[in-house]
């Protein structure tokens, strides 16, 4: 049984930072690309960032480039999203997701194979 669990969400002021973490069990973590998605109230879910199985490929949506950094540690089966200079528009439930393939496909932002339950990120003064 695959389990994907996020942690690290919370309340932060605009301009602040948060680090999200994710662990995945029940699968060979190092075989899959991993991604972060988010969904704000009233908005569609969007892919935020993707990292290939060896960390050799990373993708980011334009709105987070230069502010967010995705990384992974296959030995620890852990995915991390470092979020800096957070803005109110970054507030959302963030989901960790196991991708279908080992690389970030051209449509990585559309869907995923397995999902975590989500962690809330609130950006407010």
XYZ file of N, CA, C and O in Angstrom:
500
model
N 0.842 -1.188 0.000
C 0.000 0.000 0.000
C 0.884 1.249 0.000
O 1.748 1.399 0.841
N 0.643 2.116 -0.943
C 1.436 3.331 -1.051
C 0.873 4.395 -0.121
O -0.330 4.635 -0.085
N 1.768 5.019 0.632
C 1.377 6.126 1.495
C 2.277 7.315 1.210
O 3.498 7.182 1.160
N 1.646 8.455 1.032
C 2.356 9.707 0.774
C 1.915 10.698 1.838
O 0.718 10.953 1.991
N 2.872 11.229 2.585
C 2.535 12.080 3.722
C 3.344 13.369 3.671
O 4.575 13.341 3.632
N 2.628 14.503 3.683
C 3.268 15.812 3.694
C 3.332 16.354 5.111
O 2.522 15.991 5.966
N 4.259 17.267 5.324
C 4.346 17.991 6.588
C 5.005 19.334 6.325
O 5.613 19.548 5.271
N 4.851 20.236 7.299
C 5.562 21.511 7.219
C 4.725 22.716 6.866
O 5.240 23.833 6.838
N 3.452 22.525 6.605
C 2.622 23.680 6.306
C 2.411 24.532 7.540
O 2.775 24.162 8.653
N 1.817 25.697 7.329
C 1.540 26.573 8.456
C 1.249 27.983 7.999
O 1.004 28.234 6.818
N 1.303 28.888 8.960
C 1.033 30.305 8.720
C 2.353 31.065 8.641
O 3.222 30.909 9.517
N 2.485 31.876 7.613
C 3.699 32.674 7.458
C 3.311 34.044 6.937
O 2.306 34.190 6.230
N 4.070 35.043 7.293
C 3.820 36.392 6.815
C 4.341 36.548 5.380
O 5.259 35.836 4.966
N 3.754 37.468 4.630
C 4.281 37.731 3.280
C 5.776 38.048 3.328
O 6.227 38.785 4.205
N 6.489 37.447 2.405
C 7.937 37.606 2.380
C 8.676 36.550 3.171
O 9.907 36.457 3.093
N 7.941 35.744 3.929
C 8.559 34.715 4.752
C 8.833 33.433 3.996
O 8.621 33.339 2.781
N 9.302 32.443 4.744
C 9.690 31.158 4.147
C 9.045 30.000 4.885
O 8.745 30.099 6.081
N 8.856 28.920 4.152
C 8.382 27.657 4.712
C 9.051 26.524 3.972
O 9.364 26.660 2.777
N 9.220 25.419 4.673
C 9.758 24.214 4.041
C 8.750 23.091 4.181
O 8.353 22.750 5.299
N 8.319 22.564 3.072
C 7.426 21.417 3.057
C 8.243 20.149 2.824
O 9.183 20.145 2.034
N 7.839 19.098 3.517
C 8.489 17.804 3.345
C 7.457 16.752 3.014
O 6.273 16.900 3.350
N 7.924 15.687 2.404
C 7.023 14.602 2.015
C 7.790 13.295 2.064
O 8.949 13.229 1.631
N 7.160 12.295 2.606
C 7.730 10.954 2.568
C 6.760 10.035 1.843
O 5.546 10.204 1.928
N 7.300 9.068 1.151
C 6.472 8.118 0.422
C 6.948 6.713 0.737
O 8.147 6.431 0.688
N 6.028 5.846 1.063
C 6.362 4.464 1.384
C 5.484 3.525 0.575
O 4.473 3.935 -0.012
N 5.885 2.269 0.532
C 5.115 1.283 -0.221
C 5.465 1.240 -1.689
O 4.758 0.593 -2.472
N 6.518 1.937 -2.053
C 6.984 1.920 -3.435
C 8.493 2.159 -3.442
O 9.081 2.486 -2.408
N 9.104 1.984 -4.588
C 10.527 2.276 -4.706
C 10.650 3.756 -5.042
O 10.520 4.175 -6.199
N 10.855 4.557 -4.009
C 10.824 6.011 -4.131
C 11.731 6.497 -5.247
O 11.363 7.375 -6.031
N 12.906 5.947 -5.337
C 13.890 6.402 -6.306
C 13.553 6.076 -7.749
O 14.281 6.503 -8.657
N 12.474 5.357 -7.995
C 12.086 5.011 -9.357
C 11.190 6.059 -10.008
O 10.959 6.010 -11.216
N 10.671 6.978 -9.205
C 9.643 7.884 -9.702
C 10.045 9.352 -9.612
O 10.683 9.773 -8.640
N 9.618 10.102 -10.610
C 9.649 11.552 -10.466
C 8.613 11.913 -9.401
O 7.634 11.188 -9.197
N 8.857 13.028 -8.729
C 7.948 13.500 -7.678
C 7.559 14.945 -7.972
O 8.305 15.685 -8.627
N 6.417 15.330 -7.469
C 5.942 16.686 -7.758
C 5.178 17.265 -6.582
O 4.702 16.536 -5.705
N 5.072 18.578 -6.604
C 4.215 19.304 -5.672
C 3.117 19.985 -6.484
O 3.382 20.592 -7.525
N 1.907 19.870 -5.969
C 0.753 20.555 -6.518
C 0.171 21.442 -5.429
O 0.481 21.275 -4.247
N -0.684 22.346 -5.818
C -1.397 23.153 -4.836
C -2.784 23.482 -5.349
O -3.041 23.505 -6.553
N -3.660 23.739 -4.401
C -5.018 24.138 -4.751
C -5.510 25.172 -3.757
O -5.571 24.888 -2.553
N -5.824 26.332 -4.275
C -6.372 27.409 -3.459
C -7.896 27.347 -3.524
O -8.457 26.824 -4.494
N -8.573 27.902 -2.527
C -10.038 27.876 -2.526
C -10.607 28.492 -3.796
O -10.201 29.578 -4.205
N -11.519 27.786 -4.420
C -12.164 28.304 -5.611
C -11.345 28.227 -6.873
O -11.777 28.709 -7.927
N -10.161 27.630 -6.780
C -9.288 27.538 -7.953
C -8.986 26.086 -8.284
O -9.110 25.207 -7.440
N -8.572 25.862 -9.509
C -8.197 24.522 -9.912
C -6.835 24.158 -9.329
O -5.999 25.017 -9.059
N -6.640 22.882 -9.162
C -5.348 22.388 -8.720
C -4.299 22.702 -9.784
O -4.577 22.570 -10.982
N -3.115 23.092 -9.364
C -2.048 23.358 -10.316
C -0.748 22.699 -9.884
O -0.445 22.626 -8.693
N -0.026 22.238 -10.872
C 1.293 21.693 -10.597
C 2.249 22.825 -10.298
O 2.271 23.823 -11.018
N 3.032 22.692 -9.244
C 3.964 23.734 -8.824
C 5.387 23.418 -9.267
O 6.088 24.268 -9.811
N 5.801 22.184 -9.013
C 7.176 21.816 -9.324
C 7.292 20.308 -9.453
O 6.516 19.568 -8.845
N 8.258 19.888 -10.245
C 8.495 18.458 -10.457
C 9.996 18.207 -10.443
O 10.777 19.058 -10.890
N 10.383 17.027 -9.944
C 11.794 16.654 -9.931
C 11.913 15.217 -10.413
O 11.141 14.345 -10.007
N 12.875 14.967 -11.270
C 13.049 13.633 -11.812
C 13.634 12.690 -10.767
O 14.057 13.117 -9.699
N 13.673 11.406 -11.094
C 14.074 10.405 -10.114
C 15.506 10.573 -9.627
O 15.825 10.178 -8.501
N 16.377 11.161 -10.433
C 17.764 11.366 -10.015
C 18.061 12.809 -9.658
O 19.211 13.164 -9.415
N 17.041 13.634 -9.609
C 17.183 15.073 -9.358
C 17.843 15.805 -10.518
O 18.140 16.990 -10.409
N 18.054 15.109 -11.640
C 18.704 15.761 -12.764
C 17.818 16.723 -13.516
O 18.309 17.611 -14.208
N 16.514 16.549 -13.377
C 15.581 17.437 -14.058
C 14.619 18.048 -13.074
O 14.072 17.346 -12.213
N 14.429 19.342 -13.158
C 13.508 20.043 -12.272
C 12.659 20.986 -13.115
O 13.172 21.632 -14.034
N 11.403 21.051 -12.768
C 10.477 21.937 -13.456
C 9.767 22.802 -12.419
O 9.463 22.340 -11.319
N 9.489 24.041 -12.806
C 8.757 24.955 -11.937
C 7.763 25.738 -12.779
O 8.043 26.087 -13.935
N 6.619 26.061 -12.181
C 5.738 26.987 -12.868
C 6.352 28.382 -12.747
O 7.118 28.675 -11.824
N 6.009 29.231 -13.697
C 6.645 30.547 -13.775
C 6.483 31.362 -12.491
O 7.394 32.081 -12.082
N 5.340 31.255 -11.859
C 5.056 32.107 -10.701
C 5.926 31.793 -9.487
O 5.993 32.607 -8.564
N 6.595 30.642 -9.475
C 7.424 30.301 -8.309
C 8.910 30.218 -8.644
O 9.737 30.021 -7.757
N 9.254 30.369 -9.904
C 10.667 30.300 -10.307
C 11.477 31.367 -9.571
O 11.078 32.518 -9.483
N 12.611 30.934 -9.035
C 13.466 31.851 -8.293
C 13.085 32.001 -6.835
O 13.837 32.589 -6.058
N 11.930 31.473 -6.448
C 11.494 31.563 -5.045
C 11.398 30.187 -4.401
O 11.673 30.050 -3.209
N 10.976 29.190 -5.157
C 10.809 27.839 -4.633
C 11.931 26.942 -5.143
O 12.389 27.090 -6.291
N 12.324 25.989 -4.313
C 13.334 25.013 -4.718
C 12.866 23.617 -4.329
O 12.539 23.381 -3.160
N 12.844 22.726 -5.299
C 12.457 21.345 -5.040
C 13.720 20.496 -4.930
O 14.705 20.716 -5.658
N 13.692 19.540 -4.020
C 14.825 18.639 -3.860
C 14.324 17.305 -3.318
O 13.202 17.213 -2.830
N 15.180 16.305 -3.400
C 14.797 14.997 -2.903
C 16.030 14.266 -2.387
O 17.153 14.526 -2.807
N 15.773 13.344 -1.474
C 16.803 12.463 -0.946
C 16.261 11.042 -1.085
O 15.402 10.627 -0.296
N 16.736 10.328 -2.069
C 16.188 8.995 -2.319
C 16.511 8.013 -1.215
O 15.730 7.099 -0.937
N 17.643 8.182 -0.574
C 18.000 7.283 0.523
C 17.023 7.433 1.689
O 16.698 6.456 2.363
N 16.558 8.655 1.892
C 15.606 8.917 2.985
C 14.167 8.907 2.505
O 13.253 9.122 3.299
N 13.964 8.666 1.209
C 12.621 8.647 0.625
C 11.864 9.928 0.946
O 10.685 9.899 1.341
N 12.541 11.039 0.783
C 11.987 12.335 1.178
C 12.044 13.336 0.032
O 13.036 13.418 -0.682
N 10.968 14.075 -0.097
C 10.862 15.177 -1.056
C 10.700 16.464 -0.264
O 9.997 16.491 0.749
N 11.351 17.526 -0.721
C 11.297 18.801 -0.003
C 10.960 19.925 -0.976
O 11.420 19.932 -2.122
N 10.166 20.864 -0.501
C 9.912 22.092 -1.255
C 10.264 23.262 -0.346
O 9.562 23.514 0.646
N 11.339 23.949 -0.670
C 11.729 25.146 0.060
C 11.058 26.340 -0.603
O 11.268 26.596 -1.793
N 10.251 27.048 0.172
C 9.490 28.171 -0.368
C 9.948 29.462 0.291
O 9.829 29.616 1.512
N 10.476 30.361 -0.505
C 10.951 31.653 -0.008
C 10.132 32.784 -0.609
O 9.471 32.610 -1.635
N 10.205 33.939 0.032
C 9.501 35.141 -0.445
C 8.045 34.810 -0.753
O 7.530 35.146 -1.821
N 7.403 34.171 0.181
C 6.006 33.768 -0.017
C 5.093 34.973 -0.124
O 5.280 35.988 0.567
N 4.094 34.832 -0.978
C 3.119 35.878 -1.225
C 1.726 35.337 -0.932
O 1.510 34.119 -0.944
N 0.772 36.229 -0.697
C -0.587 35.760 -0.417
C -1.132 34.821 -1.499
O -1.892 33.896 -1.178
N -0.727 35.022 -2.723
C -1.230 34.171 -3.815
C -0.638 32.766 -3.771
O -1.079 31.885 -4.525
N 0.348 32.538 -2.915
C 0.899 31.193 -2.738
C 0.088 30.367 -1.738
O 0.307 29.160 -1.601
N -0.818 31.015 -1.036
C -1.616 30.306 -0.045
C -2.492 29.251 -0.722
O -3.195 29.539 -1.696
N -2.427 28.045 -0.197
C -3.169 26.933 -0.797
C -2.919 25.681 0.035
O -2.082 25.682 0.943
N -3.632 24.637 -0.297
C -3.279 23.311 0.204
C -2.261 22.737 -0.765
O -2.517 22.711 -1.974
N -1.129 22.320 -0.234
C -0.055 21.781 -1.054
C -0.057 20.262 -0.953
O -0.123 19.705 0.144
N 0.045 19.639 -2.106
C 0.006 18.184 -2.184
C 1.309 17.645 -2.757
O 1.812 18.137 -3.771
N 1.805 16.625 -2.116
C 2.935 15.875 -2.640
C 2.373 14.761 -3.524
O 1.350 14.150 -3.190
N 3.047 14.507 -4.641
C 2.517 13.518 -5.568
C 3.621 12.697 -6.207
O 4.680 13.224 -6.556
N 3.351 11.425 -6.333
C 4.237 10.512 -7.050
C 3.827 10.520 -8.519
O 2.646 10.306 -8.830
N 4.762 10.808 -9.368
C 4.465 10.863 -10.799
C 4.386 9.456 -11.404
O 4.774 8.474 -10.789
N 3.873 9.401 -12.624
C 3.714 8.125 -13.304
C 5.042 7.567 -13.815
O 5.200 6.351 -13.949
N 5.990 8.447 -14.083
C 7.223 8.041 -14.727
C 8.437 8.487 -13.917
O 8.304 9.226 -12.932
N 9.617 8.114 -14.348
C 10.831 8.488 -13.640
C 11.280 9.909 -13.980
O 12.015 10.519 -13.206
N 10.835 10.402 -15.116
C 11.161 11.767 -15.512
C 9.910 12.638 -15.448
O 8.787 12.134 -15.480
N 10.115 13.936 -15.370
C 8.991 14.874 -15.394
C 8.524 14.981 -16.844
O 9.184 15.620 -17.661
N 7.423 14.343 -17.143
C 6.921 14.341 -18.506
C 6.411 15.723 -18.887
O 6.271 16.609 -18.042
N 6.105 15.881 -20.147
C 5.602 17.163 -20.620
C 4.275 17.552 -20.002
O 3.890 18.712 -20.016
N 3.599 16.559 -19.449
C 2.297 16.840 -18.832
C 2.311 16.529 -17.335
O 1.292 16.169 -16.758
N 3.477 16.680 -16.709
C 3.597 16.341 -15.287
C 2.612 17.129 -14.439
O 2.186 16.684 -13.379
N 2.264 18.308 -14.909
C 1.436 19.222 -14.133
C -0.048 18.853 -14.177
O -0.871 19.468 -13.503
N -0.397 17.855 -14.989
C -1.809 17.487 -15.146
C -2.297 16.519 -14.078
O -3.425 16.625 -13.604
N -1.451 15.581 -13.718
C -1.949 14.486 -12.881
C -0.786 13.787 -12.201
O 0.384 14.110 -12.448
N -1.105 12.835 -11.345
C -0.076 12.049 -10.663
C -0.620 10.666 -10.375
O -1.826 10.419 -10.468
N 0.308 9.796 -10.024
C -0.061 8.396 -9.763
C -0.601 8.209 -8.348
O -1.593 7.514 -8.132
N 0.065 8.826 -7.380
C -0.350 8.755 -5.981
C -0.271 10.152 -5.367
O 0.604 10.945 -5.731
N -1.164 10.374 -4.409
C -1.272 11.696 -3.803
C -1.183 11.614 -2.286
O -1.642 10.643 -1.672
N -0.637 12.676 -1.696
C -0.726 12.836 -0.256
C -2.042 13.492 0.111
O -2.851 13.838 -0.755
N -2.232 13.689 1.402
C -3.498 14.242 1.879
C -3.495 15.770 1.863
O -4.551 16.388 2.019
N -2.336 16.362 1.700
C -2.238 17.808 1.605
C -1.857 18.464 2.917
O -2.136 17.960 4.004
N -1.198 19.610 2.800
C -0.847 20.412 3.969
C -1.134 21.877 3.647
O -0.845 22.352 2.559
N -1.735 22.555 4.614
C -2.187 23.929 4.376
C -1.035 24.923 4.519
O -0.291 24.885 5.499
N -0.940 25.814 3.561
C -0.007 26.934 3.636
C -0.832 28.216 3.610
O -1.591 28.449 2.659
N -0.698 29.013 4.639
C -1.409 30.277 4.741
C -0.392 31.410 4.779
O 0.545 31.369 5.572
N -0.597 32.386 3.915
C 0.314 33.533 3.853
C -0.502 34.779 4.171
O -1.327 35.215 3.369
N -0.263 35.320 5.329
C -1.064 36.444 5.778
C -0.328 37.225 6.843
O 0.419 36.659 7.633
N -0.587 38.533 6.856
C 0.006 39.360 7.904
C -0.968 39.512 9.074
O -0.652 40.173 10.061
